[in-house]
Amino acid sequence: MTVSANADNLKDEIAPSGKLRVAIAISPAGGAFWCTRTASGGYAGVPVDLGKAMAAQLGMPIEYVVHQNSGQITDAAAKKSWDVTFLPKDPERETKMTFGPIYEVADATYIVRPGSTVTTFAELDRDGVKVAAVNNTTTMRGAIAHLKHAKVTGYQTYDEIFNLLKSGGIDAFALSRDQLNAMAKKIPGTRVLDETFKQTVTAVAVPLNRPLAAAFVSKFMTDATTNGTLRKAYDDNGLKDTPIRTGAK
């Protein structure tokens, strides 16, 4: 894809600071949304690689704007502190930013603490049960809607919840299945439940009222799914066995 004749207008709109500022969220989880810190002090992840490819196509330098979770990225949209991001999409967020094509569909479920006898959603959803989620996220809203008796509490960071789960300070954690499967390997005795309570879809997004930027990132992601850019980003970030899922709406 080549940048068209209105390249200057596009650059002014998509990156008014002169750099493409890509909002990312950091955790040890990795995956198609979360990014990690590297030993050299940089960042790694699918959004990191997609942002890099997008900046290269625009012929612009890149800057990563780091957040603790997708809720913080959402809240920052109105402040215009970032230009493009890749994050879970839901109706509430669609009022705050413009989304492009979905590039991942993840199944959300729960992991239960070491020693828990819970194996089903019905057993989990009881009065007095403490369920954690990353604050102000699509998964947290889904868990609150799903659980009628268990109490869902939001925390700012993945690390905080990880430590609570490990110590037994919470009974369960709501997140996508692939990330919870990775977590289960790090905390012996935990169990990822078989059922799914929600499908979370992840997509590229830009702040509202940037039509040229929205058109550009949408075409970029459509091309990325067919020209191998997205597949390479998955493969280079530990997701070689993860299929690219774009079908859900």
JSON list of C-alpha atoms in Angstrom, two decimals:
[
{"chain": "A", "resi": 1, "resn": "MET", "atom": "CA", "xyz": [0.00, 0.00, 0.00]},
{"chain": "A", "resi": 2, "resn": "THR", "atom": "CA", "xyz": [1.31, 3.47, -0.82]},
{"chain": "A", "resi": 3, "resn": "VAL", "atom": "CA", "xyz": [0.34, 6.63, 0.97]},
{"chain": "A", "resi": 4, "resn": "SER", "atom": "CA", "xyz": [-1.92, 8.57, -1.36]},
{"chain": "A", "resi": 5, "resn": "ALA", "atom": "CA", "xyz": [-1.76, 12.17, -2.61]},
{"chain": "A", "resi": 6, "resn": "ASN", "atom": "CA", "xyz": [-3.28, 13.53, 0.58]},
{"chain": "A", "resi": 7, "resn": "ALA", "atom": "CA", "xyz": [-0.27, 12.15, 2.50]},
{"chain": "A", "resi": 8, "resn": "ASP", "atom": "CA", "xyz": [0.45, 15.44, 4.25]},
{"chain": "A", "resi": 9, "resn": "ASN", "atom": "CA", "xyz": [-3.16, 15.81, 5.38]},
{"chain": "A", "resi": 10, "resn": "LEU", "atom": "CA", "xyz": [-3.12, 12.22, 6.62]},
{"chain": "A", "resi": 11, "resn": "LYS", "atom": "CA", "xyz": [0.13, 12.70, 8.54]},
{"chain": "A", "resi": 12, "resn": "ASP", "atom": "CA", "xyz": [-1.14, 15.91, 10.15]},
{"chain": "A", "resi": 13, "resn": "GLU", "atom": "CA", "xyz": [-4.30, 14.12, 11.28]},
{"chain": "A", "resi": 14, "resn": "ILE", "atom": "CA", "xyz": [-2.93, 10.72, 12.29]},
{"chain": "A", "resi": 15, "resn": "ALA", "atom": "CA", "xyz": [0.20, 12.04, 14.01]},
{"chain": "A", "resi": 16, "resn": "PRO", "atom": "CA", "xyz": [-0.11, 15.75, 14.84]},
{"chain": "A", "resi": 17, "resn": "SER", "atom": "CA", "xyz": [3.00, 15.65, 17.07]},
{"chain": "A", "resi": 18, "resn": "GLY", "atom": "CA", "xyz": [5.18, 14.48, 14.18]},
{"chain": "A", "resi": 19, "resn": "LYS", "atom": "CA", "xyz": [5.52, 10.99, 15.70]},
{"chain": "A", "resi": 20, "resn": "LEU", "atom": "CA", "xyz": [3.07, 8.10, 15.51]},
{"chain": "A", "resi": 21, "resn": "ARG", "atom": "CA", "xyz": [2.19, 7.64, 19.18]},
{"chain": "A", "resi": 22, "resn": "VAL", "atom": "CA", "xyz": [1.03, 4.06, 19.73]},
{"chain": "A", "resi": 23, "resn": "ALA", "atom": "CA", "xyz": [-0.78, 3.31, 23.00]},
{"chain": "A", "resi": 24, "resn": "ILE", "atom": "CA", "xyz": [0.10, -0.07, 24.50]},
{"chain": "A", "resi": 25, "resn": "ALA", "atom": "CA", "xyz": [-0.66, -1.85, 27.79]},
{"chain": "A", "resi": 26, "resn": "ILE", "atom": "CA", "xyz": [2.05, -3.74, 29.67]},
{"chain": "A", "resi": 27, "resn": "SER", "atom": "CA", "xyz": [1.78, -7.04, 31.54]},
{"chain": "A", "resi": 28, "resn": "PRO", "atom": "CA", "xyz": [3.74, -10.30, 31.72]},
{"chain": "A", "resi": 29, "resn": "ALA", "atom": "CA", "xyz": [0.84, -12.02, 29.93]},
{"chain": "A", "resi": 30, "resn": "GLY", "atom": "CA", "xyz": [1.71, -11.17, 26.35]},
{"chain": "A", "resi": 31, "resn": "GLY", "atom": "CA", "xyz": [-0.82, -12.17, 23.72]},
{"chain": "A", "resi": 32, "resn": "ALA", "atom": "CA", "xyz": [-2.48, -10.31, 20.87]},
{"chain": "A", "resi": 33, "resn": "PHE", "atom": "CA", "xyz": [-3.26, -7.22, 23.02]},
{"chain": "A", "resi": 34, "resn": "TRP", "atom": "CA", "xyz": [-0.87, -7.11, 25.99]},
{"chain": "A", "resi": 35, "resn": "CYS", "atom": "CA", "xyz": [2.75, -6.08, 25.48]},
{"chain": "A", "resi": 36, "resn": "THR", "atom": "CA", "xyz": [5.81, -6.81, 27.60]},
{"chain": "A", "resi": 37, "resn": "ARG", "atom": "CA", "xyz": [8.97, -4.96, 28.57]},
{"chain": "A", "resi": 38, "resn": "THR", "atom": "CA", "xyz": [12.19, -6.29, 27.08]},
{"chain": "A", "resi": 39, "resn": "ALA", "atom": "CA", "xyz": [15.49, -6.77, 28.91]},
{"chain": "A", "resi": 40, "resn": "SER", "atom": "CA", "xyz": [16.96, -3.86, 26.93]},
{"chain": "A", "resi": 41, "resn": "GLY", "atom": "CA", "xyz": [14.26, -1.48, 28.18]},
{"chain": "A", "resi": 42, "resn": "GLY", "atom": "CA", "xyz": [12.11, -1.56, 25.06]},
{"chain": "A", "resi": 43, "resn": "TYR", "atom": "CA", "xyz": [8.76, -3.19, 24.38]},
{"chain": "A", "resi": 44, "resn": "ALA", "atom": "CA", "xyz": [7.60, -6.34, 22.61]},
{"chain": "A", "resi": 45, "resn": "GLY", "atom": "CA", "xyz": [4.19, -7.51, 21.48]},
{"chain": "A", "resi": 46, "resn": "VAL", "atom": "CA", "xyz": [1.77, -7.76, 18.58]},
{"chain": "A", "resi": 47, "resn": "PRO", "atom": "CA", "xyz": [0.68, -4.07, 18.92]},
{"chain": "A", "resi": 48, "resn": "VAL", "atom": "CA", "xyz": [4.37, -3.04, 19.11]},
{"chain": "A", "resi": 49, "resn": "ASP", "atom": "CA", "xyz": [5.13, -4.77, 15.82]},
{"chain": "A", "resi": 50, "resn": "LEU", "atom": "CA", "xyz": [1.95, -3.56, 14.11]},
{"chain": "A", "resi": 51, "resn": "GLY", "atom": "CA", "xyz": [2.63, 0.01, 15.23]},
{"chain": "A", "resi": 52, "resn": "LYS", "atom": "CA", "xyz": [6.20, -0.22, 13.93]},
{"chain": "A", "resi": 53, "resn": "ALA", "atom": "CA", "xyz": [4.99, -1.43, 10.53]},
{"chain": "A", "resi": 54, "resn": "MET", "atom": "CA", "xyz": [2.35, 1.30, 10.41]},
{"chain": "A", "resi": 55, "resn": "ALA", "atom": "CA", "xyz": [4.88, 4.03, 11.24]},
{"chain": "A", "resi": 56, "resn": "ALA", "atom": "CA", "xyz": [7.25, 2.68, 8.58]},
{"chain": "A", "resi": 57, "resn": "GLN", "atom": "CA", "xyz": [4.49, 2.81, 5.99]},
{"chain": "A", "resi": 58, "resn": "LEU", "atom": "CA", "xyz": [3.78, 6.41, 6.92]},
{"chain": "A", "resi": 59, "resn": "GLY", "atom": "CA", "xyz": [7.51, 7.22, 6.93]},
{"chain": "A", "resi": 60, "resn": "MET", "atom": "CA", "xyz": [7.29, 8.57, 10.47]},
{"chain": "A", "resi": 61, "resn": "PRO", "atom": "CA", "xyz": [9.10, 7.94, 13.76]},
{"chain": "A", "resi": 62, "resn": "ILE", "atom": "CA", "xyz": [7.24, 5.97, 16.43]},
{"chain": "A", "resi": 63, "resn": "GLU", "atom": "CA", "xyz": [6.66, 6.55, 20.12]},
{"chain": "A", "resi": 64, "resn": "TYR", "atom": "CA", "xyz": [5.04, 4.02, 22.46]},
{"chain": "A", "resi": 65, "resn": "VAL", "atom": "CA", "xyz": [2.69, 5.48, 25.09]},
{"chain": "A", "resi": 66, "resn": "VAL", "atom": "CA", "xyz": [2.58, 2.98, 27.95]},
{"chain": "A", "resi": 67, "resn": "HIS", "atom": "CA", "xyz": [-0.50, 2.22, 30.07]},
{"chain": "A", "resi": 68, "resn": "GLN", "atom": "CA", "xyz": [-1.34, -0.40, 32.67]},
{"chain": "A", "resi": 69, "resn": "ASN", "atom": "CA", "xyz": [-4.53, -1.64, 31.02]},
{"chain": "A", "resi": 70, "resn": "SER", "atom": "CA", "xyz": [-6.98, -1.05, 28.18]},
{"chain": "A", "resi": 71, "resn": "GLY", "atom": "CA", "xyz": [-9.27, 1.03, 30.39]},
{"chain": "A", "resi": 72, "resn": "GLN", "atom": "CA", "xyz": [-6.51, 3.62, 30.84]},
{"chain": "A", "resi": 73, "resn": "ILE", "atom": "CA", "xyz": [-5.97, 3.73, 27.07]},
{"chain": "A", "resi": 74, "resn": "THR", "atom": "CA", "xyz": [-9.70, 4.32, 26.63]},
{"chain": "A", "resi": 75, "resn": "ASP", "atom": "CA", "xyz": [-9.75, 7.12, 29.20]},
{"chain": "A", "resi": 76, "resn": "ALA", "atom": "CA", "xyz": [-6.78, 8.79, 27.48]},
{"chain": "A", "resi": 77, "resn": "ALA", "atom": "CA", "xyz": [-8.50, 8.87, 24.06]},
{"chain": "A", "resi": 78, "resn": "ALA", "atom": "CA", "xyz": [-10.17, 12.21, 24.75]},
{"chain": "A", "resi": 79, "resn": "LYS", "atom": "CA", "xyz": [-6.88, 13.72, 25.94]},
{"chain": "A", "resi": 80, "resn": "LYS", "atom": "CA", "xyz": [-5.31, 13.06, 22.53]},
{"chain": "A", "resi": 81, "resn": "SER", "atom": "CA", "xyz": [-2.20, 11.64, 24.18]},
{"chain": "A", "resi": 82, "resn": "TRP", "atom": "CA", "xyz": [-2.01, 8.78, 21.65]},
{"chain": "A", "resi": 83, "resn": "ASP", "atom": "CA", "xyz": [-2.73, 8.43, 17.92]},
{"chain": "A", "resi": 84, "resn": "VAL", "atom": "CA", "xyz": [-3.41, 4.74, 17.34]},
{"chain": "A", "resi": 85, "resn": "THR", "atom": "CA", "xyz": [-3.95, 1.69, 19.51]},
{"chain": "A", "resi": 86, "resn": "PHE", "atom": "CA", "xyz": [-4.94, -1.96, 19.33]},
{"chain": "A", "resi": 87, "resn": "LEU", "atom": "CA", "xyz": [-7.36, -3.01, 22.06]},
{"chain": "A", "resi": 88, "resn": "PRO", "atom": "CA", "xyz": [-10.53, -4.94, 22.95]},
{"chain": "A", "resi": 89, "resn": "LYS", "atom": "CA", "xyz": [-13.64, -3.37, 21.46]},
{"chain": "A", "resi": 90, "resn": "ASP", "atom": "CA", "xyz": [-17.08, -2.99, 23.06]},
{"chain": "A", "resi": 91, "resn": "PRO", "atom": "CA", "xyz": [-20.08, -0.64, 22.66]},
{"chain": "A", "resi": 92, "resn": "GLU", "atom": "CA", "xyz": [-18.93, 1.67, 25.47]},
{"chain": "A", "resi": 93, "resn": "ARG", "atom": "CA", "xyz": [-15.54, 2.18, 23.84]},
{"chain": "A", "resi": 94, "resn": "GLU", "atom": "CA", "xyz": [-17.10, 2.79, 20.44]},
{"chain": "A", "resi": 95, "resn": "THR", "atom": "CA", "xyz": [-18.43, 6.07, 21.87]},
{"chain": "A", "resi": 96, "resn": "LYS", "atom": "CA", "xyz": [-14.86, 7.18, 22.66]},
{"chain": "A", "resi": 97, "resn": "MET", "atom": "CA", "xyz": [-12.82, 6.08, 19.64]},
{"chain": "A", "resi": 98, "resn": "THR", "atom": "CA", "xyz": [-13.18, 4.84, 16.07]},
{"chain": "A", "resi": 99, "resn": "PHE", "atom": "CA", "xyz": [-12.43, 1.15, 15.52]},
{"chain": "A", "resi": 100, "resn": "GLY", "atom": "CA", "xyz": [-11.14, -0.58, 12.41]},
{"chain": "A", "resi": 101, "resn": "PRO", "atom": "CA", "xyz": [-11.13, -4.29, 11.55]},
{"chain": "A", "resi": 102, "resn": "ILE", "atom": "CA", "xyz": [-11.07, -6.95, 14.26]},
{"chain": "A", "resi": 103, "resn": "TYR", "atom": "CA", "xyz": [-7.85, -8.97, 14.27]},
{"chain": "A", "resi": 104, "resn": "GLU", "atom": "CA", "xyz": [-8.42, -11.25, 17.26]},
{"chain": "A", "resi": 105, "resn": "VAL", "atom": "CA", "xyz": [-11.33, -13.06, 18.90]},
{"chain": "A", "resi": 106, "resn": "ALA", "atom": "CA", "xyz": [-10.62, -14.38, 22.41]},
{"chain": "A", "resi": 107, "resn": "ASP", "atom": "CA", "xyz": [-12.74, -16.53, 24.71]},
{"chain": "A", "resi": 108, "resn": "ALA", "atom": "CA", "xyz": [-13.07, -15.09, 28.22]},
{"chain": "A", "resi": 109, "resn": "THR", "atom": "CA", "xyz": [-13.31, -17.38, 31.23]},
{"chain": "A", "resi": 110, "resn": "TYR", "atom": "CA", "xyz": [-12.02, -17.66, 34.80]},
{"chain": "A", "resi": 111, "resn": "ILE", "atom": "CA", "xyz": [-8.99, -19.18, 36.52]},
{"chain": "A", "resi": 112, "resn": "VAL", "atom": "CA", "xyz": [-9.53, -20.32, 40.11]},
{"chain": "A", "resi": 113, "resn": "ARG", "atom": "CA", "xyz": [-7.00, -20.10, 42.94]},
{"chain": "A", "resi": 114, "resn": "PRO", "atom": "CA", "xyz": [-4.74, -22.96, 43.99]},
{"chain": "A", "resi": 115, "resn": "GLY", "atom": "CA", "xyz": [-6.67, -25.56, 45.97]},
{"chain": "A", "resi": 116, "resn": "SER", "atom": "CA", "xyz": [-10.11, -24.42, 44.79]},
{"chain": "A", "resi": 117, "resn": "THR", "atom": "CA", "xyz": [-12.64, -27.20, 44.14]},
{"chain": "A", "resi": 118, "resn": "VAL", "atom": "CA", "xyz": [-14.62, -25.03, 41.69]},
{"chain": "A", "resi": 119, "resn": "THR", "atom": "CA", "xyz": [-14.90, -26.58, 38.20]},
{"chain": "A", "resi": 120, "resn": "THR", "atom": "CA", "xyz": [-17.98, -24.83, 36.73]},
{"chain": "A", "resi": 121, "resn": "PHE", "atom": "CA", "xyz": [-19.46, -21.34, 36.44]},
{"chain": "A", "resi": 122, "resn": "ALA", "atom": "CA", "xyz": [-22.41, -22.43, 38.61]},
{"chain": "A", "resi": 123, "resn": "GLU", "atom": "CA", "xyz": [-20.04, -23.39, 41.43]},
{"chain": "A", "resi": 124, "resn": "LEU", "atom": "CA", "xyz": [-18.12, -20.13, 41.08]},
{"chain": "A", "resi": 125, "resn": "ASP", "atom": "CA", "xyz": [-21.16, -17.84, 41.09]},
{"chain": "A", "resi": 126, "resn": "ARG", "atom": "CA", "xyz": [-21.95, -17.90, 44.81]},
{"chain": "A", "resi": 127, "resn": "ASP", "atom": "CA", "xyz": [-22.28, -15.25, 47.50]},
{"chain": "A", "resi": 128, "resn": "GLY", "atom": "CA", "xyz": [-18.97, -14.41, 49.13]},
{"chain": "A", "resi": 129, "resn": "VAL", "atom": "CA", "xyz": [-16.82, -15.49, 46.17]},
{"chain": "A", "resi": 130, "resn": "LYS", "atom": "CA", "xyz": [-14.21, -12.89, 45.17]},
{"chain": "A", "resi": 131, "resn": "VAL", "atom": "CA", "xyz": [-13.49, -12.54, 41.44]},
{"chain": "A", "resi": 132, "resn": "ALA", "atom": "CA", "xyz": [-10.86, -10.14, 40.12]},
{"chain": "A", "resi": 133, "resn": "ALA", "atom": "CA", "xyz": [-10.66, -8.45, 36.73]},
{"chain": "A", "resi": 134, "resn": "VAL", "atom": "CA", "xyz": [-8.47, -5.75, 35.20]},
{"chain": "A", "resi": 135, "resn": "ASN", "atom": "CA", "xyz": [-10.26, -2.50, 35.98]},
{"chain": "A", "resi": 136, "resn": "ASN", "atom": "CA", "xyz": [-12.54, -0.81, 33.44]},
{"chain": "A", "resi": 137, "resn": "THR", "atom": "CA", "xyz": [-12.01, -3.45, 30.75]},
{"chain": "A", "resi": 138, "resn": "THR", "atom": "CA", "xyz": [-14.34, -5.26, 28.38]},
{"chain": "A", "resi": 139, "resn": "THR", "atom": "CA", "xyz": [-13.71, -8.50, 30.28]},
{"chain": "A", "resi": 140, "resn": "MET", "atom": "CA", "xyz": [-14.54, -6.88, 33.62]},
{"chain": "A", "resi": 141, "resn": "ARG", "atom": "CA", "xyz": [-17.85, -5.55, 32.28]},
{"chain": "A", "resi": 142, "resn": "GLY", "atom": "CA", "xyz": [-18.60, -8.99, 30.86]},
{"chain": "A", "resi": 143, "resn": "ALA", "atom": "CA", "xyz": [-17.85, -10.71, 34.19]},
{"chain": "A", "resi": 144, "resn": "ILE", "atom": "CA", "xyz": [-20.07, -8.27, 36.12]},
{"chain": "A", "resi": 145, "resn": "ALA", "atom": "CA", "xyz": [-22.93, -8.99, 33.72]},
{"chain": "A", "resi": 146, "resn": "HIS", "atom": "CA", "xyz": [-22.32, -12.74, 33.90]},
{"chain": "A", "resi": 147, "resn": "LEU", "atom": "CA", "xyz": [-22.00, -13.29, 37.65]},
{"chain": "A", "resi": 148, "resn": "LYS", "atom": "CA", "xyz": [-25.14, -12.71, 39.72]},
{"chain": "A", "resi": 149, "resn": "HIS", "atom": "CA", "xyz": [-23.79, -13.61, 43.19]},
{"chain": "A", "resi": 150, "resn": "ALA", "atom": "CA", "xyz": [-19.98, -13.56, 43.16]},
{"chain": "A", "resi": 151, "resn": "LYS", "atom": "CA", "xyz": [-18.44, -10.11, 43.61]},
{"chain": "A", "resi": 152, "resn": "VAL", "atom": "CA", "xyz": [-16.24, -8.76, 40.79]},
{"chain": "A", "resi": 153, "resn": "THR", "atom": "CA", "xyz": [-13.55, -6.27, 41.81]},
{"chain": "A", "resi": 154, "resn": "GLY", "atom": "CA", "xyz": [-11.36, -4.32, 39.41]},
{"chain": "A", "resi": 155, "resn": "TYR", "atom": "CA", "xyz": [-7.61, -3.92, 39.89]},
{"chain": "A", "resi": 156, "resn": "GLN", "atom": "CA", "xyz": [-5.26, -1.69, 37.90]},
{"chain": "A", "resi": 157, "resn": "THR", "atom": "CA", "xyz": [-2.60, -4.24, 36.96]},
{"chain": "A", "resi": 158, "resn": "TYR", "atom": "CA", "xyz": [-2.27, -7.83, 35.89]},
{"chain": "A", "resi": 159, "resn": "ASP", "atom": "CA", "xyz": [0.67, -8.24, 38.32]},
{"chain": "A", "resi": 160, "resn": "GLU", "atom": "CA", "xyz": [-1.45, -7.28, 41.34]},
{"chain": "A", "resi": 161, "resn": "ILE", "atom": "CA", "xyz": [-4.12, -9.84, 40.42]},
{"chain": "A", "resi": 162, "resn": "PHE", "atom": "CA", "xyz": [-1.51, -12.50, 39.68]},
{"chain": "A", "resi": 163, "resn": "ASN", "atom": "CA", "xyz": [-0.08, -12.13, 43.21]},
{"chain": "A", "resi": 164, "resn": "LEU", "atom": "CA", "xyz": [-3.54, -12.15, 44.82]},
{"chain": "A", "resi": 165, "resn": "LEU", "atom": "CA", "xyz": [-4.46, -15.33, 42.97]},
{"chain": "A", "resi": 166, "resn": "LYS", "atom": "CA", "xyz": [-1.18, -16.98, 43.94]},
{"chain": "A", "resi": 167, "resn": "SER", "atom": "CA", "xyz": [-1.62, -16.09, 47.62]},
{"chain": "A", "resi": 168, "resn": "GLY", "atom": "CA", "xyz": [-5.32, -17.02, 47.74]},
{"chain": "A", "resi": 169, "resn": "GLY", "atom": "CA", "xyz": [-6.41, -13.42, 48.29]},
{"chain": "A", "resi": 170, "resn": "ILE", "atom": "CA", "xyz": [-9.01, -13.84, 45.57]},
{"chain": "A", "resi": 171, "resn": "ASP", "atom": "CA", "xyz": [-10.98, -16.87, 44.41]},
{"chain": "A", "resi": 172, "resn": "ALA", "atom": "CA", "xyz": [-10.81, -16.33, 40.65]},
{"chain": "A", "resi": 173, "resn": "PHE", "atom": "CA", "xyz": [-9.60, -14.04, 37.87]},
{"chain": "A", "resi": 174, "resn": "ALA", "atom": "CA", "xyz": [-11.53, -13.21, 34.67]},
{"chain": "A", "resi": 175, "resn": "LEU", "atom": "CA", "xyz": [-9.41, -12.89, 31.51]},
{"chain": "A", "resi": 176, "resn": "SER", "atom": "CA", "xyz": [-8.99, -14.45, 28.08]},
{"chain": "A", "resi": 177, "resn": "ARG", "atom": "CA", "xyz": [-8.40, -18.19, 28.01]},
{"chain": "A", "resi": 178, "resn": "ASP", "atom": "CA", "xyz": [-5.00, -18.08, 26.30]},
{"chain": "A", "resi": 179, "resn": "GLN", "atom": "CA", "xyz": [-3.61, -15.70, 28.92]},
{"chain": "A", "resi": 180, "resn": "LEU", "atom": "CA", "xyz": [-5.10, -17.73, 31.77]},
{"chain": "A", "resi": 181, "resn": "ASN", "atom": "CA", "xyz": [-3.63, -20.95, 30.36]},
{"chain": "A", "resi": 182, "resn": "ALA", "atom": "CA", "xyz": [-0.21, -19.26, 30.43]},
{"chain": "A", "resi": 183, "resn": "MET", "atom": "CA", "xyz": [-0.86, -18.06, 34.00]},
{"chain": "A", "resi": 184, "resn": "ALA", "atom": "CA", "xyz": [-1.85, -21.58, 35.11]},
{"chain": "A", "resi": 185, "resn": "LYS", "atom": "CA", "xyz": [1.62, -22.82, 34.16]},
{"chain": "A", "resi": 186, "resn": "LYS", "atom": "CA", "xyz": [3.16, -20.25, 36.52]},
{"chain": "A", "resi": 187, "resn": "ILE", "atom": "CA", "xyz": [0.87, -20.88, 39.52]},
{"chain": "A", "resi": 188, "resn": "PRO", "atom": "CA", "xyz": [0.64, -24.59, 40.39]},
{"chain": "A", "resi": 189, "resn": "GLY", "atom": "CA", "xyz": [-2.75, -25.78, 41.61]},
{"chain": "A", "resi": 190, "resn": "THR", "atom": "CA", "xyz": [-4.82, -23.24, 39.66]},
{"chain": "A", "resi": 191, "resn": "ARG", "atom": "CA", "xyz": [-7.46, -24.34, 37.16]},
{"chain": "A", "resi": 192, "resn": "VAL", "atom": "CA", "xyz": [-8.85, -22.62, 34.05]},
{"chain": "A", "resi": 193, "resn": "LEU", "atom": "CA", "xyz": [-12.58, -23.33, 33.77]},
{"chain": "A", "resi": 194, "resn": "ASP", "atom": "CA", "xyz": [-13.80, -25.02, 30.59]},
{"chain": "A", "resi": 195, "resn": "GLU", "atom": "CA", "xyz": [-16.80, -22.76, 29.94]},
{"chain": "A", "resi": 196, "resn": "THR", "atom": "CA", "xyz": [-16.69, -19.39, 28.13]},
{"chain": "A", "resi": 197, "resn": "PHE", "atom": "CA", "xyz": [-18.76, -16.41, 29.33]},
{"chain": "A", "resi": 198, "resn": "LYS", "atom": "CA", "xyz": [-17.87, -13.91, 26.62]},
{"chain": "A", "resi": 199, "resn": "GLN", "atom": "CA", "xyz": [-16.00, -13.48, 23.36]},
{"chain": "A", "resi": 200, "resn": "THR", "atom": "CA", "xyz": [-13.70, -10.46, 23.40]},
{"chain": "A", "resi": 201, "resn": "VAL", "atom": "CA", "xyz": [-12.75, -8.93, 20.06]},
{"chain": "A", "resi": 202, "resn": "THR", "atom": "CA", "xyz": [-9.59, -6.87, 19.59]},
{"chain": "A", "resi": 203, "resn": "ALA", "atom": "CA", "xyz": [-9.21, -4.24, 16.88]},
{"chain": "A", "resi": 204, "resn": "VAL", "atom": "CA", "xyz": [-7.20, -1.24, 15.77]},
{"chain": "A", "resi": 205, "resn": "ALA", "atom": "CA", "xyz": [-8.55, 2.15, 16.89]},
{"chain": "A", "resi": 206, "resn": "VAL", "atom": "CA", "xyz": [-7.93, 5.88, 16.57]},
{"chain": "A", "resi": 207, "resn": "PRO", "atom": "CA", "xyz": [-9.41, 8.84, 18.49]},
{"chain": "A", "resi": 208, "resn": "LEU", "atom": "CA", "xyz": [-12.80, 10.16, 17.33]},
{"chain": "A", "resi": 209, "resn": "ASN", "atom": "CA", "xyz": [-13.12, 12.64, 14.47]},
{"chain": "A", "resi": 210, "resn": "ARG", "atom": "CA", "xyz": [-10.03, 11.54, 12.55]},
{"chain": "A", "resi": 211, "resn": "PRO", "atom": "CA", "xyz": [-11.59, 10.17, 9.34]},
{"chain": "A", "resi": 212, "resn": "LEU", "atom": "CA", "xyz": [-8.38, 10.04, 7.30]},
{"chain": "A", "resi": 213, "resn": "ALA", "atom": "CA", "xyz": [-6.60, 8.23, 10.13]},
{"chain": "A", "resi": 214, "resn": "ALA", "atom": "CA", "xyz": [-9.50, 5.79, 10.54]},
{"chain": "A", "resi": 215, "resn": "ALA", "atom": "CA", "xyz": [-9.48, 4.98, 6.83]},
{"chain": "A", "resi": 216, "resn": "PHE", "atom": "CA", "xyz": [-5.71, 4.49, 6.82]},
{"chain": "A", "resi": 217, "resn": "VAL", "atom": "CA", "xyz": [-5.56, 2.16, 9.83]},
{"chain": "A", "resi": 218, "resn": "SER", "atom": "CA", "xyz": [-8.52, 0.15, 8.55]},
{"chain": "A", "resi": 219, "resn": "LYS", "atom": "CA", "xyz": [-6.81, -0.45, 5.21]},
{"chain": "A", "resi": 220, "resn": "PHE", "atom": "CA", "xyz": [-3.53, -1.18, 6.98]},
{"chain": "A", "resi": 221, "resn": "MET", "atom": "CA", "xyz": [-5.12, -3.91, 9.11]},
{"chain": "A", "resi": 222, "resn": "THR", "atom": "CA", "xyz": [-7.07, -5.39, 6.20]},
{"chain": "A", "resi": 223, "resn": "ASP", "atom": "CA", "xyz": [-3.80, -5.61, 4.26]},
{"chain": "A", "resi": 224, "resn": "ALA", "atom": "CA", "xyz": [-1.90, -6.91, 7.30]},
{"chain": "A", "resi": 225, "resn": "THR", "atom": "CA", "xyz": [-4.19, -9.93, 7.60]},
{"chain": "A", "resi": 226, "resn": "THR", "atom": "CA", "xyz": [-3.57, -10.90, 3.97]},
{"chain": "A", "resi": 227, "resn": "ASN", "atom": "CA", "xyz": [0.07, -9.92, 3.33]},
{"chain": "A", "resi": 228, "resn": "GLY", "atom": "CA", "xyz": [1.58, -11.78, 6.30]},
{"chain": "A", "resi": 229, "resn": "THR", "atom": "CA", "xyz": [2.30, -8.77, 8.54]},
{"chain": "A", "resi": 230, "resn": "LEU", "atom": "CA", "xyz": [-0.17, -9.87, 11.22]},
{"chain": "A", "resi": 231, "resn": "ARG", "atom": "CA", "xyz": [0.86, -13.52, 11.04]},
{"chain": "A", "resi": 232, "resn": "LYS", "atom": "CA", "xyz": [4.53, -12.53, 11.47]},
{"chain": "A", "resi": 233, "resn": "ALA", "atom": "CA", "xyz": [3.64, -10.33, 14.46]},
{"chain": "A", "resi": 234, "resn": "TYR", "atom": "CA", "xyz": [1.88, -13.32, 16.07]},
{"chain": "A", "resi": 235, "resn": "ASP", "atom": "CA", "xyz": [4.74, -15.71, 15.28]},
{"chain": "A", "resi": 236, "resn": "ASP", "atom": "CA", "xyz": [7.42, -13.33, 16.56]},
{"chain": "A", "resi": 237, "resn": "ASN", "atom": "CA", "xyz": [5.60, -12.89, 19.88]},
{"chain": "A", "resi": 238, "resn": "GLY", "atom": "CA", "xyz": [5.07, -16.47, 20.96]},
{"chain": "A", "resi": 239, "resn": "LEU", "atom": "CA", "xyz": [1.74, -17.01, 19.19]},
{"chain": "A", "resi": 240, "resn": "LYS", "atom": "CA", "xyz": [2.81, -19.43, 16.44]},
{"chain": "A", "resi": 241, "resn": "ASP", "atom": "CA", "xyz": [0.07, -21.88, 17.43]},
{"chain": "A", "resi": 242, "resn": "THR", "atom": "CA", "xyz": [-2.60, -19.18, 17.71]},
{"chain": "A", "resi": 243, "resn": "PRO", "atom": "CA", "xyz": [-4.88, -18.85, 14.68]},
{"chain": "A", "resi": 244, "resn": "ILE", "atom": "CA", "xyz": [-5.81, -15.37, 13.48]},
{"chain": "A", "resi": 245, "resn": "ARG", "atom": "CA", "xyz": [-9.52, -14.96, 14.21]},
{"chain": "A", "resi": 246, "resn": "THR", "atom": "CA", "xyz": [-11.33, -12.01, 12.60]},
{"chain": "A", "resi": 247, "resn": "GLY", "atom": "CA", "xyz": [-14.86, -13.38, 12.21]},
{"chain": "A", "resi": 248, "resn": "ALA", "atom": "CA", "xyz": [-16.81, -12.25, 15.26]},
{"chain": "A", "resi": 249, "resn": "LYS", "atom": "CA", "xyz": [-18.64, -8.95, 15.39]}
]
